[in-house]
Short mmCIF file of C-alpha atoms in Angstrom, two decimals:
data_model
loop_
_atom_site.label_atom_id
_atom_site.label_comp_id
_atom_site.label_asym_id
_atom_site.label_seq_id
_atom_site.Cartn_x
_atom_site.Cartn_y
_atom_site.Cartn_z
CA GLN A 1 9.68 12.02 11.19
CA VAL A 2 7.26 10.92 8.49
CA GLN A 3 3.55 10.71 9.13
CA LEU A 4 1.37 8.45 6.97
CA VAL A 5 -2.43 8.47 6.85
CA GLU A 6 -4.36 5.90 4.82
CA SER A 7 -7.88 6.34 3.53
CA GLY A 8 -10.28 4.87 1.00
CA GLY A 9 -11.11 1.51 2.54
CA GLY A 10 -14.61 0.19 2.89
CA LEU A 11 -17.03 -2.69 2.42
CA VAL A 12 -17.50 -3.88 -1.16
CA GLN A 13 -18.65 -6.96 -3.04
CA ALA A 14 -16.43 -9.37 -4.94
CA GLY A 15 -15.50 -7.93 -8.33
CA ASP A 16 -15.72 -4.32 -7.17
CA SER A 17 -12.91 -1.77 -7.07
CA LEU A 18 -11.42 0.53 -4.45
CA ARG A 19 -8.71 3.14 -4.52
CA LEU A 20 -6.66 3.57 -1.38
CA SER A 21 -4.71 6.74 -0.68
CA CYS A 22 -1.79 7.40 1.64
CA ALA A 23 -1.04 11.01 2.44
CA THR A 24 2.41 11.81 3.83
CA SER A 25 3.99 14.68 5.71
CA GLY A 26 7.17 15.50 7.58
CA ARG A 27 9.77 14.67 4.93
CA THR A 28 10.45 15.20 1.26
CA PHE A 29 8.10 12.67 -0.29
CA SER A 30 9.96 12.32 -3.57
CA ARG A 31 12.91 10.67 -1.83
CA LEU A 32 10.88 7.95 -0.09
CA THR A 33 10.37 4.42 -1.31
CA MET A 34 6.71 3.64 -0.68
CA ALA A 35 4.86 0.37 -0.22
CA TRP A 36 1.57 -1.22 0.74
CA PHE A 37 1.22 -4.16 3.11
CA ARG A 38 -1.89 -5.89 4.39
CA GLN A 39 -2.89 -8.04 7.32
CA ALA A 40 -5.86 -10.38 7.03
CA PRO A 41 -7.75 -11.74 10.05
CA GLY A 42 -5.68 -14.38 11.80
CA LYS A 43 -2.70 -13.94 9.47
CA GLU A 44 0.63 -12.13 9.56
CA ARG A 45 1.21 -8.87 7.75
CA GLU A 46 2.24 -9.45 4.12
CA PHE A 47 3.73 -7.44 1.29
CA VAL A 48 1.41 -6.14 -1.43
CA ALA A 49 3.23 -3.64 -3.65
CA THR A 50 6.08 -1.12 -3.71
CA ILE A 51 7.13 1.82 -5.84
CA SER A 52 10.46 3.61 -6.12
CA TRP A 53 10.87 7.27 -5.25
CA SER A 54 10.95 8.20 -8.92
CA GLY A 55 7.92 6.06 -9.75
CA GLY A 56 9.93 4.27 -12.41
CA SER A 57 10.01 0.88 -10.72
CA THR A 58 7.19 -1.15 -9.19
CA PHE A 59 6.90 -4.65 -7.79
CA TYR A 60 3.85 -6.66 -6.75
CA ALA A 61 3.03 -9.74 -4.76
CA ASP A 62 1.92 -12.61 -6.98
CA SER A 63 -1.50 -12.62 -5.34
CA VAL A 64 -2.34 -9.13 -6.65
CA LYS A 65 -0.50 -8.92 -9.98
CA GLY A 66 -2.80 -7.84 -12.78
CA ARG A 67 -5.44 -6.58 -10.35
CA PHE A 68 -3.71 -3.93 -8.22
CA THR A 69 -1.72 -0.90 -9.35
CA ILE A 70 0.50 1.22 -7.13
CA SER A 71 1.23 4.79 -8.16
CA ARG A 72 2.44 8.03 -6.64
CA ASP A 73 1.98 11.73 -7.10
CA ASN A 74 5.03 13.48 -5.71
CA ALA A 75 3.44 16.90 -6.15
CA LYS A 76 0.70 15.80 -3.73
CA SER A 77 2.99 13.70 -1.51
CA THR A 78 0.54 10.83 -1.90
CA VAL A 79 0.76 7.18 -2.88
CA TYR A 80 -2.22 5.22 -4.21
CA LEU A 81 -3.29 1.62 -4.52
CA GLN A 82 -5.91 0.98 -7.19
CA MET A 83 -7.56 -2.35 -6.44
CA ASN A 84 -9.69 -3.96 -9.14
CA SER A 85 -11.49 -7.31 -9.27
CA LEU A 86 -11.46 -7.54 -5.51
CA GLU A 87 -11.86 -10.97 -3.95
CA PRO A 88 -12.87 -12.04 -0.44
CA GLU A 89 -9.25 -13.09 0.06
CA ASP A 90 -8.26 -9.42 -0.25
CA THR A 91 -10.07 -8.62 2.99
CA ALA A 92 -7.50 -7.11 5.34
CA ILE A 93 -6.26 -3.99 7.00
CA TYR A 94 -4.08 -2.22 4.44
CA TYR A 95 -1.04 -0.33 5.67
CA CYS A 96 1.04 2.30 3.93
CA ALA A 97 4.79 2.21 4.59
CA ALA A 98 7.76 4.45 3.77
CA ASP A 99 11.49 3.81 3.64
CA THR A 100 14.34 6.30 3.45
CA ALA A 101 16.66 3.71 1.90
CA GLY A 102 16.14 0.99 -0.71
CA GLY A 103 12.82 -0.45 0.41
CA GLY A 104 11.90 -3.99 -0.59
CA VAL A 105 9.35 -6.63 0.32
CA ARG A 106 10.32 -7.10 3.97
CA ILE A 107 8.44 -5.43 6.80
CA GLY A 108 11.70 -4.66 8.59
CA SER A 109 12.96 -2.57 5.68
CA TYR A 110 10.43 0.21 6.29
CA ASP A 111 10.92 3.02 8.75
CA TYR A 112 7.42 4.50 8.90
CA TRP A 113 3.90 3.08 8.97
CA GLY A 114 0.37 4.37 8.87
CA GLN A 115 -2.45 3.18 11.12
CA GLY A 116 -4.15 1.22 8.35
CA THR A 117 -7.49 1.26 6.56
CA GLN A 118 -9.95 -1.62 6.54
CA VAL A 119 -10.93 -3.30 3.28
CA THR A 120 -13.70 -5.88 3.46
CA VAL A 121 -14.80 -7.84 0.39
CA SER A 122 -17.97 -9.90 0.62
CA SER A 123 -18.71 -12.87 -1.63
#
């Protein structure tokens, strides 16, 4: 099993930055494809960003391109999401996800999920 624990969320104003962290345990982290999803109030969970196990490939949702950066530190078994220029529309619970196979942008592709961390952006 893989355990994922998100942290770093909070209440900020529009234009501010936050850095989310996802600590993992239970499996060799370097072989996991990692991703971030989010779920805003009244909406379905949506893809945000993903990163390959090597860190050499990343992909972002159009809504966050140029503002968010996903990265990983395999030595620390941790994946990060640096969020800059935050907007009220970014308000959501952010979830870390891990996949033992190829990953992707679909929720069903991921085997493991964290409990989420709340990000609230005021205008």
